[in-house]
CSV table of C-alpha atoms in Angstrom, one decimal:
chain,number,residue,atom,x,y,z
A,1,MET,CA,85.0,186.0,145.5
A,2,SER,CA,85.3,186.3,149.4
A,3,GLY,CA,83.9,182.7,151.3
A,4,ALA,CA,81.4,183.2,154.6
A,5,ASP,CA,84.3,183.9,156.5
A,6,GLY,CA,86.3,186.5,154.3
A,7,VAL,CA,89.1,184.5,153.3
A,8,PRO,CA,89.3,185.0,149.8
A,9,GLY,CA,88.4,181.8,147.4
A,10,ARG,CA,85.9,180.0,145.2
A,11,ARG,CA,82.6,179.4,146.7
A,12,ARG,CA,82.0,175.6,147.0
A,13,ALA,CA,79.2,173.5,147.1
A,14,LEU,CA,77.8,171.9,151.0
A,15,ARG,CA,79.0,168.5,151.7
A,16,PRO,CA,76.0,166.5,152.8
A,17,PHE,CA,76.8,166.8,156.6
A,18,GLU,CA,76.6,170.1,156.3
A,19,GLU,CA,73.8,170.2,154.8
A,20,SER,CA,72.1,168.4,157.8
A,21,ALA,CA,74.0,170.3,160.0
A,22,ALA,CA,71.9,173.9,157.8
A,23,LEU,CA,68.4,172.1,158.5
A,24,ILE,CA,68.2,171.7,161.8
A,25,PRO,CA,65.8,174.0,163.0
A,26,GLN,CA,66.5,177.5,164.9
A,27,ASP,CA,66.3,176.9,168.7
A,28,GLU,CA,62.9,179.0,168.8
A,29,SER,CA,63.7,179.2,173.0
A,30,ALA,CA,63.3,182.5,173.4
A,31,ASP,CA,64.7,184.3,176.4
A,32,GLU,CA,63.0,187.1,179.1
A,33,SER,CA,62.7,189.5,176.3
A,34,GLY,CA,60.7,187.3,173.9
A,35,ALA,CA,63.5,187.4,171.5
A,36,THR,CA,65.1,184.1,169.8
A,37,SER,CA,69.2,184.2,169.8
A,38,HIS,CA,69.0,185.1,166.6
A,39,ASP,CA,66.6,188.0,166.3
A,40,SER,CA,69.7,190.6,165.2
A,41,GLN,CA,71.0,188.5,162.2
A,42,HIS,CA,67.9,186.4,160.8
A,43,VAL,CA,64.2,188.1,161.8
A,44,ARG,CA,61.4,186.5,160.0
A,45,PRO,CA,58.7,189.1,158.4
A,46,PRO,CA,55.9,189.2,160.2
A,47,LEU,CA,52.5,187.7,158.9
A,48,SER,CA,48.8,188.4,158.5
A,49,GLN,CA,46.3,187.7,160.9
A,50,ALA,CA,45.0,185.1,158.0
A,51,ALA,CA,48.7,183.5,156.3
A,52,ARG,CA,49.2,182.5,160.4
A,53,PRO,CA,49.4,178.8,161.0
A,54,ALA,CA,46.5,177.4,163.5
A,55,ALA,CA,48.0,176.8,166.9
A,56,ARG,CA,50.2,174.2,167.1
A,57,PRO,CA,49.5,171.3,169.7
A,58,ALA,CA,51.0,171.3,173.3
A,59,ASN,CA,51.9,167.4,172.9
A,60,ARG,CA,52.6,168.4,169.0
A,61,PRO,CA,56.7,168.2,168.4
A,62,PRO,CA,58.1,170.7,166.6
A,63,SER,CA,58.2,170.4,162.8
A,64,ILE,CA,60.7,170.7,160.2
A,65,PRO,CA,60.4,174.0,158.5
A,66,ALA,CA,59.5,172.5,154.1
A,67,GLY,CA,62.8,174.6,153.1
A,68,PRO,CA,66.4,174.2,153.9
A,69,VAL,CA,67.1,176.5,157.0
A,70,LEU,CA,70.6,178.7,156.4
A,71,LEU,CA,72.7,179.0,158.8
A,72,PRO,CA,74.1,182.7,160.2
A,73,PRO,CA,77.3,183.6,158.8
A,74,GLY,CA,78.9,183.5,162.2
A,75,GLU,CA,77.8,179.6,162.4
A,76,ARG,CA,79.4,177.8,158.3
A,77,PRO,CA,82.1,175.8,158.3
A,78,ALA,CA,85.0,178.2,157.1
A,79,ALA,CA,86.4,177.8,153.4
A,80,ARG,CA,88.8,175.1,152.6
A,81,PRO,CA,91.9,176.9,151.9
A,82,PRO,CA,92.8,176.0,147.9
A,83,GLY,CA,94.9,174.0,147.1
A,84,ALA,CA,94.5,172.0,150.0
A,85,ARG,CA,93.5,168.5,150.4
A,86,ARG,CA,93.0,166.2,153.1
A,87,ALA,CA,94.6,163.6,151.4
A,88,ASP,CA,97.4,165.6,151.5
A,89,ARG,CA,98.1,166.1,154.6
A,90,PRO,CA,100.6,163.7,156.3
A,91,THR,CA,99.4,160.8,159.1
A,92,LEU,CA,101.1,160.2,162.0
A,93,VAL,CA,100.3,157.3,163.3
A,94,GLY,CA,101.6,157.5,167.4
A,95,PRO,CA,103.3,159.6,169.3
A,96,ALA,CA,104.8,162.8,166.9
A,97,ALA,CA,107.6,164.2,167.9
A,98,ALA,CA,107.7,166.9,170.0
A,99,ASP,CA,111.2,168.0,170.0
A,100,ALA,CA,110.8,168.6,165.7
A,101,PRO,CA,112.1,171.2,163.7
A,102,ALA,CA,110.4,173.1,161.7
A,103,GLY,CA,109.6,171.7,158.4
A,104,ARG,CA,111.2,168.5,158.7
A,105,ARG,CA,109.3,165.3,158.1
A,106,VAL,CA,109.6,163.2,161.3
A,107,ALA,CA,109.0,159.7,160.6
A,108,ALA,CA,106.0,158.1,162.4
A,109,THR,CA,106.8,155.7,165.1
A,110,PRO,CA,104.8,152.3,164.0
A,111,ALA,CA,101.7,151.9,165.7
A,112,ARG,CA,101.9,148.2,169.1
A,113,PRO,CA,99.1,146.0,168.1
A,114,VAL,CA,96.8,145.6,171.0
A,115,GLU,CA,96.7,142.8,172.7
A,116,ARG,CA,93.4,142.0,173.7
A,117,PRO,CA,92.1,138.7,175.6
A,118,ALA,CA,91.6,136.0,173.6
A,119,LEU,CA,87.7,135.0,173.6
A,120,ARG,CA,86.2,131.3,174.2
A,121,ALA,CA,83.9,129.8,172.4
A,122,ASN,CA,82.2,128.5,176.0
A,123,PRO,CA,83.9,129.9,179.1
A,124,PRO,CA,83.8,128.0,181.6
A,125,ALA,CA,81.5,128.8,184.4
A,126,PRO,CA,82.0,129.5,187.7
A,127,ALA,CA,81.8,126.9,191.2
A,128,ASP,CA,79.4,128.4,192.6
A,129,ALA,CA,76.9,129.3,189.4
A,130,ASP,CA,73.7,127.4,189.6
A,131,PRO,CA,73.5,125.0,187.2
A,132,PRO,CA,71.6,126.2,183.4
A,133,ALA,CA,67.8,125.7,183.6
A,134,SER,CA,66.4,123.6,181.1
A,135,PRO,CA,63.6,124.6,178.2
A,136,ALA,CA,60.1,123.8,179.9
A,137,PRO,CA,58.9,121.4,176.9
A,138,ASP,CA,56.2,122.6,174.7
A,139,PRO,CA,52.8,121.3,176.1
A,140,ALA,CA,51.8,120.1,172.4
A,141,GLU,CA,55.1,117.9,172.4
A,142,ARG,CA,53.8,116.8,176.0
A,143,ALA,CA,51.1,115.8,175.3
A,144,ALA,CA,51.5,114.0,172.1
A,145,ALA,CA,54.7,111.7,174.0
A,146,ASN,CA,51.7,111.0,176.4
A,147,ARG,CA,49.2,109.5,173.6
A,148,ALA,CA,52.0,108.3,172.1
A,149,ALA,CA,53.5,106.0,174.8
A,150,ARG,CA,49.1,105.4,175.5
A,151,GLN,CA,48.6,103.7,172.6
A,152,ALA,CA,52.3,101.6,172.8
A,153,ALA,CA,51.3,100.5,175.7
A,154,ALA,CA,47.8,99.6,174.3
A,155,ARG,CA,48.8,97.4,171.4
A,156,PRO,CA,52.6,95.3,172.3
A,157,HIS,CA,52.2,93.6,169.4
A,158,ALA,CA,53.0,97.1,167.9
A,159,THR,CA,56.4,97.2,170.2
A,160,GLY,CA,57.5,93.3,168.9
A,161,ALA,CA,56.6,95.2,165.3
A,162,ARG,CA,59.3,98.0,165.5
A,163,ARG,CA,61.8,95.4,167.5
A,164,ILE,CA,61.4,93.1,164.4
A,165,ALA,CA,62.1,96.0,161.9
A,166,GLU,CA,64.7,97.2,163.8
A,167,PRO,CA,67.8,96.8,161.0
A,168,THR,CA,70.0,94.7,161.8
A,169,PRO,CA,73.6,94.1,161.4
A,170,GLN,CA,73.6,91.9,158.4
A,171,PRO,CA,76.4,88.4,158.2
A,172,VAL,CA,79.0,87.6,156.1
A,173,ALA,CA,77.3,86.0,153.3
A,174,ARG,CA,79.4,82.5,152.9
A,175,LYS,CA,79.6,80.0,150.4
A,176,ALA,CA,77.5,77.2,152.1
A,177,PRO,CA,79.0,74.1,152.2
A,178,ARG,CA,78.0,70.6,150.1
A,179,PRO,CA,76.6,68.4,152.0
A,180,ALA,CA,78.5,65.1,152.0
A,181,PRO,CA,77.0,62.7,149.9
A,182,GLU,CA,75.5,59.3,152.2
A,183,LYS,CA,78.0,56.8,151.8
A,184,THR,CA,76.1,53.7,151.9
A,185,SER,CA,73.5,54.7,149.4
A,186,SER,CA,76.1,55.6,147.2
A,187,LEU,CA,77.4,51.8,147.7
A,188,SER,CA,74.5,50.4,147.5
A,189,ARG,CA,73.9,52.3,144.1
A,190,HIS,CA,77.4,51.4,142.9
A,191,ALA,CA,76.9,47.7,143.9
A,192,LEU,CA,73.4,47.0,142.3
A,193,THR,CA,74.8,48.7,139.3
A,194,VAL,CA,77.4,46.2,139.4
A,195,VAL,CA,74.8,43.5,140.1
A,196,TRP,CA,72.6,44.7,136.8
A,197,VAL,CA,75.4,45.0,134.5
A,198,VAL,CA,76.8,41.0,135.0
A,199,LEU,CA,73.5,39.8,135.2
A,200,LEU,CA,72.8,41.9,131.8
A,201,ALA,CA,76.2,39.7,130.3
A,202,ALA,CA,75.7,36.6,131.9
A,203,ALA,CA,72.1,36.3,130.7
A,204,THR,CA,73.5,38.0,126.8
A,205,ALA,CA,75.5,34.9,127.2
A,206,GLY,CA,73.7,32.3,128.1
A,207,VAL,CA,71.5,33.5,124.5
A,208,ALA,CA,74.5,33.3,122.6
A,209,LEU,CA,75.3,29.5,124.5
A,210,ALA,CA,71.9,28.5,124.5
A,211,ARG,CA,71.9,29.3,120.7
A,212,ALA,CA,75.6,28.5,119.3
A,213,SER,CA,75.3,24.8,120.9
A,214,ALA,CA,71.8,22.3,120.2
A,215,ASP,CA,73.0,20.3,123.5
A,216,LEU,CA,72.5,22.6,126.3
A,217,PRO,CA,69.1,22.6,127.5
A,218,ASP,CA,66.6,24.7,126.7
A,219,LEU,CA,65.4,26.2,130.1
A,220,ILE,CA,69.0,28.1,129.9
A,221,ARG,CA,67.9,30.4,126.8
A,222,GLN,CA,64.3,30.5,128.2
A,223,VAL,CA,66.3,31.7,131.8
A,224,SER,CA,68.1,34.1,129.9
A,225,ALA,CA,65.5,36.0,127.3
A,226,GLY,CA,63.6,36.3,130.9
A,227,THR,CA,66.5,38.0,132.7
A,228,ILE,CA,67.8,40.3,130.1
A,229,SER,CA,64.0,41.8,129.4
A,230,VAL,CA,63.6,42.1,133.8
A,231,GLY,CA,67.0,43.0,133.3
A,232,LEU,CA,65.8,46.2,131.0
A,233,ALA,CA,62.3,47.0,132.5
A,234,TRP,CA,64.2,47.7,136.2
A,235,GLY,CA,67.4,49.5,134.1
A,236,LEU,CA,64.2,51.5,132.3
A,237,ALA,CA,62.1,52.3,135.5
A,238,VAL,CA,65.4,53.2,137.3
A,239,ARG,CA,66.1,56.0,134.2
A,240,THR,CA,62.8,57.5,134.0
A,241,GLY,CA,61.9,58.1,137.8
A,242,GLY,CA,59.3,55.1,137.8
A,243,ARG,CA,59.1,52.4,139.6
A,244,PRO,CA,61.3,49.5,139.6
A,245,ILE,CA,60.3,46.9,141.0
A,246,TRP,CA,56.9,46.5,140.0
A,247,ALA,CA,58.2,47.1,136.3
A,248,ALA,CA,60.7,44.1,137.4
A,249,VAL,CA,58.1,42.0,139.2
A,250,LEU,CA,55.3,42.2,135.9
A,251,THR,CA,57.9,42.0,132.9
A,252,ALA,CA,58.9,39.2,135.0
A,253,GLY,CA,55.5,37.7,135.1
A,254,LEU,CA,54.7,38.5,131.5
A,255,ALA,CA,57.6,36.3,130.8
A,256,VAL,CA,57.0,33.3,132.4
A,257,GLY,CA,53.4,33.4,130.6
A,258,ALA,CA,54.8,33.8,127.7
A,259,PHE,CA,57.4,30.7,128.5
A,260,VAL,CA,54.4,28.4,130.1
A,261,SER,CA,52.1,28.9,127.7
A,262,GLY,CA,54.4,28.3,124.7
A,263,SER,CA,51.7,30.3,122.4
A,264,GLU,CA,53.7,32.3,119.0
A,265,GLU,CA,51.1,35.3,120.3
A,266,TRP,CA,52.2,35.8,123.8
A,267,LEU,CA,56.4,35.5,122.8
A,268,ALA,CA,56.3,37.5,120.1
A,269,GLY,CA,54.8,40.2,122.3
A,270,ALA,CA,57.3,39.2,124.7
A,271,SER,CA,59.6,39.6,121.8
A,272,VAL,CA,58.1,43.0,121.2
A,273,GLY,CA,58.4,44.1,124.7
A,274,THR,CA,62.3,43.4,125.3
A,275,GLY,CA,63.2,45.1,121.7
A,276,VAL,CA,61.2,48.2,122.7
A,277,MET,CA,62.9,48.0,126.0
A,278,ALA,CA,66.2,47.8,124.4
A,279,ALA,CA,65.7,50.4,122.1
A,280,THR,CA,64.0,53.2,124.8
A,281,LEU,CA,67.2,52.2,127.8
A,282,ALA,CA,69.9,52.6,124.9
A,283,VAL,CA,69.0,56.3,124.3
A,284,MET,CA,67.5,57.3,127.5
A,285,ALA,CA,71.4,55.9,129.5
A,286,THR,CA,73.3,58.5,127.6
A,287,VAL,CA,74.6,61.4,128.4
A,288,PRO,CA,75.7,65.2,127.6
A,289,ALA,CA,78.7,65.1,125.4
A,290,ALA,CA,80.6,68.4,125.4
A,291,THR,CA,83.7,66.7,122.5
A,292,PHE,CA,83.2,64.9,119.7
A,293,ARG,CA,84.4,62.4,121.4
A,294,LEU,CA,83.0,61.7,124.0
A,295,ALA,CA,79.8,61.7,121.8
A,296,ILE,CA,81.8,58.5,120.3
A,297,ARG,CA,81.3,57.3,123.9
A,298,GLU,CA,78.1,57.5,123.9
A,299,VAL,CA,76.7,56.1,121.0
A,300,VAL,CA,79.3,52.6,121.7
A,301,VAL,CA,77.3,52.9,125.4
A,302,ALA,CA,74.1,53.4,123.4
A,303,THR,CA,74.8,50.2,120.6
A,304,LEU,CA,75.5,47.7,123.5
A,305,ILE,CA,72.4,48.2,125.2
A,306,ALA,CA,71.0,47.5,121.8
A,307,TRP,CA,72.8,44.7,121.3
A,308,VAL,CA,71.3,43.1,124.7
A,309,GLY,CA,67.8,43.7,123.9
A,310,ALA,CA,68.6,41.9,120.3
A,311,ALA,CA,70.1,38.6,122.4
A,312,GLY,CA,66.6,38.8,124.3
A,313,VAL,CA,64.2,39.2,121.4
A,314,LEU,CA,66.4,36.0,120.0
A,315,GLY,CA,65.7,34.3,123.0
A,316,TYR,CA,62.6,34.2,122.5
A,317,GLY,CA,62.3,32.1,119.7
A,318,PRO,CA,62.5,28.2,120.4
A,319,ASP,CA,65.0,27.5,116.8
A,320,ALA,CA,67.7,29.5,116.2
A,321,HIS,CA,65.4,31.5,113.7
A,322,PRO,CA,62.3,32.5,115.5
A,323,ARG,CA,59.3,31.9,113.3
A,324,VAL,CA,58.6,35.6,112.5
A,325,ASP,CA,58.3,38.4,110.3
A,326,ALA,CA,61.3,40.2,110.3
A,327,ASP,CA,60.5,43.5,108.4
A,328,LYS,CA,57.2,43.3,110.4
A,329,LEU,CA,58.8,43.1,113.8
A,330,GLY,CA,61.1,45.7,113.3
A,331,TYR,CA,58.6,48.2,111.9
A,332,VAL,CA,56.4,48.0,114.8
A,333,VAL,CA,59.9,47.8,117.9
A,334,LEU,CA,61.1,51.1,115.8
A,335,GLY,CA,57.6,53.0,116.0
A,336,LEU,CA,57.0,51.9,119.5
A,337,ALA,CA,60.7,52.9,121.0
A,338,LEU,CA,59.8,56.6,118.9
A,339,ALA,CA,56.6,57.2,120.5
A,340,GLY,CA,57.4,55.9,124.1
A,341,ALA,CA,61.0,58.0,123.3
A,342,PHE,CA,59.0,61.1,122.4
A,343,ALA,CA,56.8,61.2,125.4
A,344,LEU,CA,60.0,60.9,127.5
A,345,VAL,CA,61.4,62.8,125.7
A,346,TYR,CA,58.5,65.7,125.7
A,347,ARG,CA,59.2,66.4,129.6
A,348,LEU,CA,63.6,66.3,129.1
A,349,GLY,CA,63.2,69.0,126.4
A,350,ALA,CA,60.9,71.4,128.0
A,351,GLY,CA,57.7,70.2,125.4
A,352,LEU,CA,57.5,71.7,122.2
A,353,HIS,CA,57.4,75.0,122.8
A,354,GLY,CA,61.2,74.3,123.5
A,355,LEU,CA,62.3,73.1,120.1
A,356,GLY,CA,62.6,76.6,118.5
A,357,ARG,CA,63.2,77.1,115.0
A,358,ARG,CA,66.4,75.3,114.4
A,359,GLY,CA,64.6,71.9,116.4
A,360,TYR,CA,61.4,72.4,114.0
A,361,VAL,CA,63.1,71.8,111.3
A,362,VAL,CA,65.3,69.2,112.7
A,363,ALA,CA,63.1,67.4,114.0
A,364,GLY,CA,60.4,67.6,110.7
A,365,THR,CA,63.5,67.1,108.4
A,366,ALA,CA,64.4,63.8,110.9
A,367,VAL,CA,60.5,62.7,111.0
A,368,VAL,CA,60.5,63.7,106.8
A,369,MET,CA,63.0,61.2,106.1
A,370,LEU,CA,62.0,58.5,108.5
A,371,ALA,CA,58.9,57.7,106.6
A,372,LEU,CA,60.7,58.4,103.4
A,373,ALA,CA,63.4,55.3,104.0
A,374,MET,CA,60.6,53.7,105.0
A,375,ALA,CA,57.7,53.7,102.9
A,376,TYR,CA,60.3,54.0,99.3
A,377,SER,CA,61.6,50.4,100.5
A,378,GLU,CA,58.4,48.7,101.8
A,379,ALA,CA,57.1,50.2,97.6
A,380,ILE,CA,59.8,49.2,96.1
A,381,ALA,CA,59.8,45.8,97.0
A,382,GLN,CA,56.0,45.1,96.7
A,383,TRP,CA,55.4,47.4,93.6
A,384,GLY,CA,58.3,48.3,92.3
A,385,SER,CA,58.3,46.7,88.4
A,386,ARG,CA,61.0,43.1,88.4
A,387,ASP,CA,63.3,45.6,86.6
A,388,LEU,CA,63.9,48.2,89.7
A,389,VAL,CA,63.9,45.8,91.6
A,390,ASN,CA,66.2,43.5,89.9
A,391,VAL,CA,68.7,46.5,89.9
A,392,VAL,CA,68.6,47.4,93.6
A,393,ASP,CA,69.5,43.4,94.5
A,394,ASP,CA,72.2,43.5,92.5
A,395,VAL,CA,73.4,47.0,94.5
A,396,ARG,CA,73.0,45.0,96.9
A,397,ASP,CA,74.7,42.2,96.2
A,398,SER,CA,77.5,43.3,94.8
A,399,LEU,CA,78.1,45.4,97.9
A,400,ARG,CA,77.8,42.5,100.4
A,401,ASP,CA,80.4,40.5,97.8
A,402,THR,CA,82.8,43.5,97.5
A,403,LEU,CA,82.6,44.3,101.7
A,404,GLY,CA,80.9,41.0,103.7
A,405,ALA,CA,78.0,43.4,104.2
A,406,VAL,CA,75.7,45.9,103.4
A,407,PRO,CA,75.4,49.2,106.3
A,408,HIS,CA,71.7,49.7,106.9
A,409,PRO,CA,69.9,52.7,105.5
A,410,ILE,CA,68.5,54.1,108.1
A,411,VAL,CA,70.9,53.4,111.1
A,412,ALA,CA,73.7,54.5,109.2
A,413,LEU,CA,71.7,57.9,107.4
A,414,LEU,CA,69.3,59.1,110.3
A,415,GLY,CA,69.7,56.8,113.9
A,416,TYR,CA,73.3,57.2,114.6
A,417,PRO,CA,74.2,61.2,113.2
A,418,ALA,CA,71.2,61.8,115.5
A,419,LEU,CA,72.3,60.0,118.4
A,420,VAL,CA,76.2,61.9,117.1
A,421,TRP,CA,74.4,65.2,117.7
A,422,GLY,CA,71.7,65.2,120.2
A,423,VAL,CA,74.4,64.2,122.9
A,424,PHE,CA,76.4,66.8,121.6
A,425,MET,CA,73.8,69.2,121.7
A,426,ARG,CA,72.3,68.7,125.4
A,427,ALA,CA,75.6,69.7,126.8
A,428,ARG,CA,74.8,72.8,125.5
A,429,ARG,CA,70.8,73.1,125.6
A,430,ARG,CA,68.2,70.5,127.0
A,431,GLN,CA,66.4,70.4,123.5
A,432,GLY,CA,69.1,68.6,122.0
A,433,TRP,CA,67.5,65.5,123.9
A,434,TRP,CA,64.4,65.9,120.7
A,435,VAL,CA,67.7,65.2,118.2
A,436,CYS,CA,69.0,62.5,121.0
A,437,ALA,CA,64.7,60.7,120.5
A,438,PHE,CA,65.5,60.3,117.0
A,439,GLY,CA,68.3,57.7,117.9
A,440,VAL,CA,65.9,55.2,118.2
A,441,ALA,CA,66.0,54.7,114.5
A,442,ALA,CA,70.0,53.6,115.0
A,443,THR,CA,68.8,51.1,118.5
A,444,ALA,CA,65.3,50.0,116.8
A,445,PRO,CA,66.3,48.1,113.8
A,446,THR,CA,70.0,46.5,115.9
A,447,ALA,CA,67.6,45.3,119.0
A,448,THR,CA,65.7,43.5,116.1
A,449,ARG,CA,68.8,42.5,113.3
A,450,LEU,CA,69.6,38.9,114.4
A,451,VAL,CA,66.2,37.9,113.8
A,452,ALA,CA,66.5,38.2,110.5
A,453,SER,CA,67.1,34.7,108.8
A,454,ASP,CA,68.7,35.5,105.9
A,455,LEU,CA,71.7,36.7,107.2
A,456,SER,CA,74.8,35.5,108.9
A,457,VAL,CA,76.0,36.7,112.0
A,458,GLN,CA,79.4,37.7,110.6
A,459,SER,CA,77.3,39.4,107.7
A,460,VAL,CA,74.8,41.3,110.7
A,461,ALA,CA,78.3,42.1,112.4
A,462,LEU,CA,80.1,43.5,109.5
A,463,GLY,CA,76.7,45.5,108.5
A,464,ALA,CA,77.0,47.2,111.7
A,465,VAL,CA,80.3,47.7,111.7
A,466,TYR,CA,80.0,50.1,108.9
A,467,SER,CA,76.4,51.8,109.8
A,468,PHE,CA,78.3,53.0,112.8
A,469,VAL,CA,81.3,54.1,111.0
A,470,VAL,CA,79.3,56.2,108.5
A,471,GLY,CA,76.9,57.4,111.2
A,472,ILE,CA,79.6,58.8,112.9
A,473,ALA,CA,81.3,60.3,110.0
A,474,LEU,CA,77.9,62.2,109.3
A,475,GLY,CA,77.4,63.1,113.0
A,476,TYR,CA,81.0,65.0,112.1
A,477,LEU,CA,79.9,66.8,109.5
A,478,VAL,CA,76.2,67.9,110.6
A,479,ILE,CA,78.5,68.7,114.5
A,480,ARG,CA,81.2,71.0,112.5
A,481,ALA,CA,77.7,72.9,110.1
A,482,GLU,CA,76.1,73.7,113.2
A,483,GLN,CA,79.3,75.7,114.9
A,484,LEU,CA,80.3,76.7,111.5
A,485,LEU,CA,76.3,78.2,111.3
A,486,THR,CA,76.6,79.1,114.9
A,487,GLY,CA,80.0,81.2,114.8
A,488,THR,CA,82.5,78.8,116.6
A,489,HIS,CA,85.1,79.2,113.7
A,490,GLY,CA,88.6,77.3,114.5
A,491,ARG,CA,90.0,74.7,116.6
A,492,ARG,CA,90.9,77.4,119.1
A,493,ALA,CA,87.3,78.6,119.5
A,494,ARG,CA,85.9,75.6,119.2
A,495,ARG,CA,88.1,74.4,122.6
A,496,ASP,CA,87.0,77.0,124.4
A,497,GLU,CA,83.3,76.4,123.0
A,498,GLU,CA,83.9,73.0,124.3
A,499,ALA,CA,85.3,73.8,128.0
A,500,VAL,CA,82.5,75.9,128.9
A,501,ALA,CA,80.1,73.3,127.7
A,502,HIS,CA,78.9,71.6,130.9
A,503,ARG,CA,74.7,71.5,131.2
A,504,PRO,CA,73.9,69.9,134.2
A,505,GLU,CA,72.1,66.0,133.9
A,506,PRO,CA,71.4,63.0,135.9
A,507,GLY,CA,74.4,61.1,136.7
A,508,ARG,CA,74.0,57.3,134.1
A,509,THR,CA,72.6,55.4,136.8
A,510,GLU,CA,70.4,58.1,138.6
A,511,PRO,CA,66.4,58.9,137.3
A,512,LEU,CA,66.2,61.8,135.0
A,513,HIS,CA,63.0,63.1,136.4
């Protein structure tokens, strides 16, 4: 079967560009004879009058026929020879050699790259060129800017606020230098403390000499006892943040009135007040102790202050042993000292809500022990059977004959352990003040210990030493038990815990508030 141009071969389908060329409308322009250029090859059959389309408007462009329009055979493209493909033809890059022999493949000359001038993003403008005109501002933006300027001028504080609100460079944070302590105040406080200690020591020695020698005038005993009372009132007022001058003046007036009047009630009241101030100041003068060794030091300080108060209580009696009931005096001093200590500790220990569950247990146990000890001893003495009283007296006499003295039960079992544990706890948390308050159970009996008429000075001293040793041992056991419960096991763990236990508190001679 032959193609349109007479070349034998298979009939092929038209390519897309050939189809588009075949759809090109025929030239309808007629020549002078009225026939088109293709009338001789392709003549449309005449249409009837009814089948003819309506006349086309003059300004309407010619429309494309609905069906495909076939090109005349002469204008159709020639058929491709069989087996010849465009991909099989060699493509020569570069000029072909004119003198290349037929049938010989000639190597193509590599094409040279076309050199183009480099393009610049912003080519320099010529010197004589006019500067580019800035775009005209938007009328709406210009109106908004003018309105903002008028508002800022009407409210000058807004501009100032904006200037203040602008971020400023933050200075480098540096550690503020610690203010230098005032040398004058520190020296005066130190000198006043030294004078206070010397006066108390001299007054204690005066009372001891007056009781030991009957040849000394009685005025030395009275002045020494009054000096001890005034010194204790001054120290307690300074430590608790009160008015030391007024406290000292009031105490001095009461002491002078008691000695001038010579009334036993006034003298008993002055001795009770001296014992209460000594017992309370002995506890308030302690400082936190991070280690057990420091806790022992604080107990020694409290005991010394209590013994100074004992000398003052003894100085208010005209005889070697005042004519008062030692048991009742001890109970009154202990009760008032506990009340005063609890009133002061209520502010230092953050109130009752700062106790916690453990604090409530400790405080309740201490109160129960104190109440039972006092009630039991008094009940045995008053209402106990003769056999039970004889057994207790026999045990006491045997211990006194063997050891030379008997330790005080309340002091050894409650007072000193509470004081040791309290100062040790205060180095960790301020709730330790509540435990320290029960240390009055050791300082109050000590302040009234010299009033007992049935005990010698040697027996009182040995009893105080035994009570101190037993109380310190029990305090050590309580501290170790607390450390075991809180998870501090081993010597190294205890040392690490003691190294960081430094809760700040004012110094010994500074007010606590």
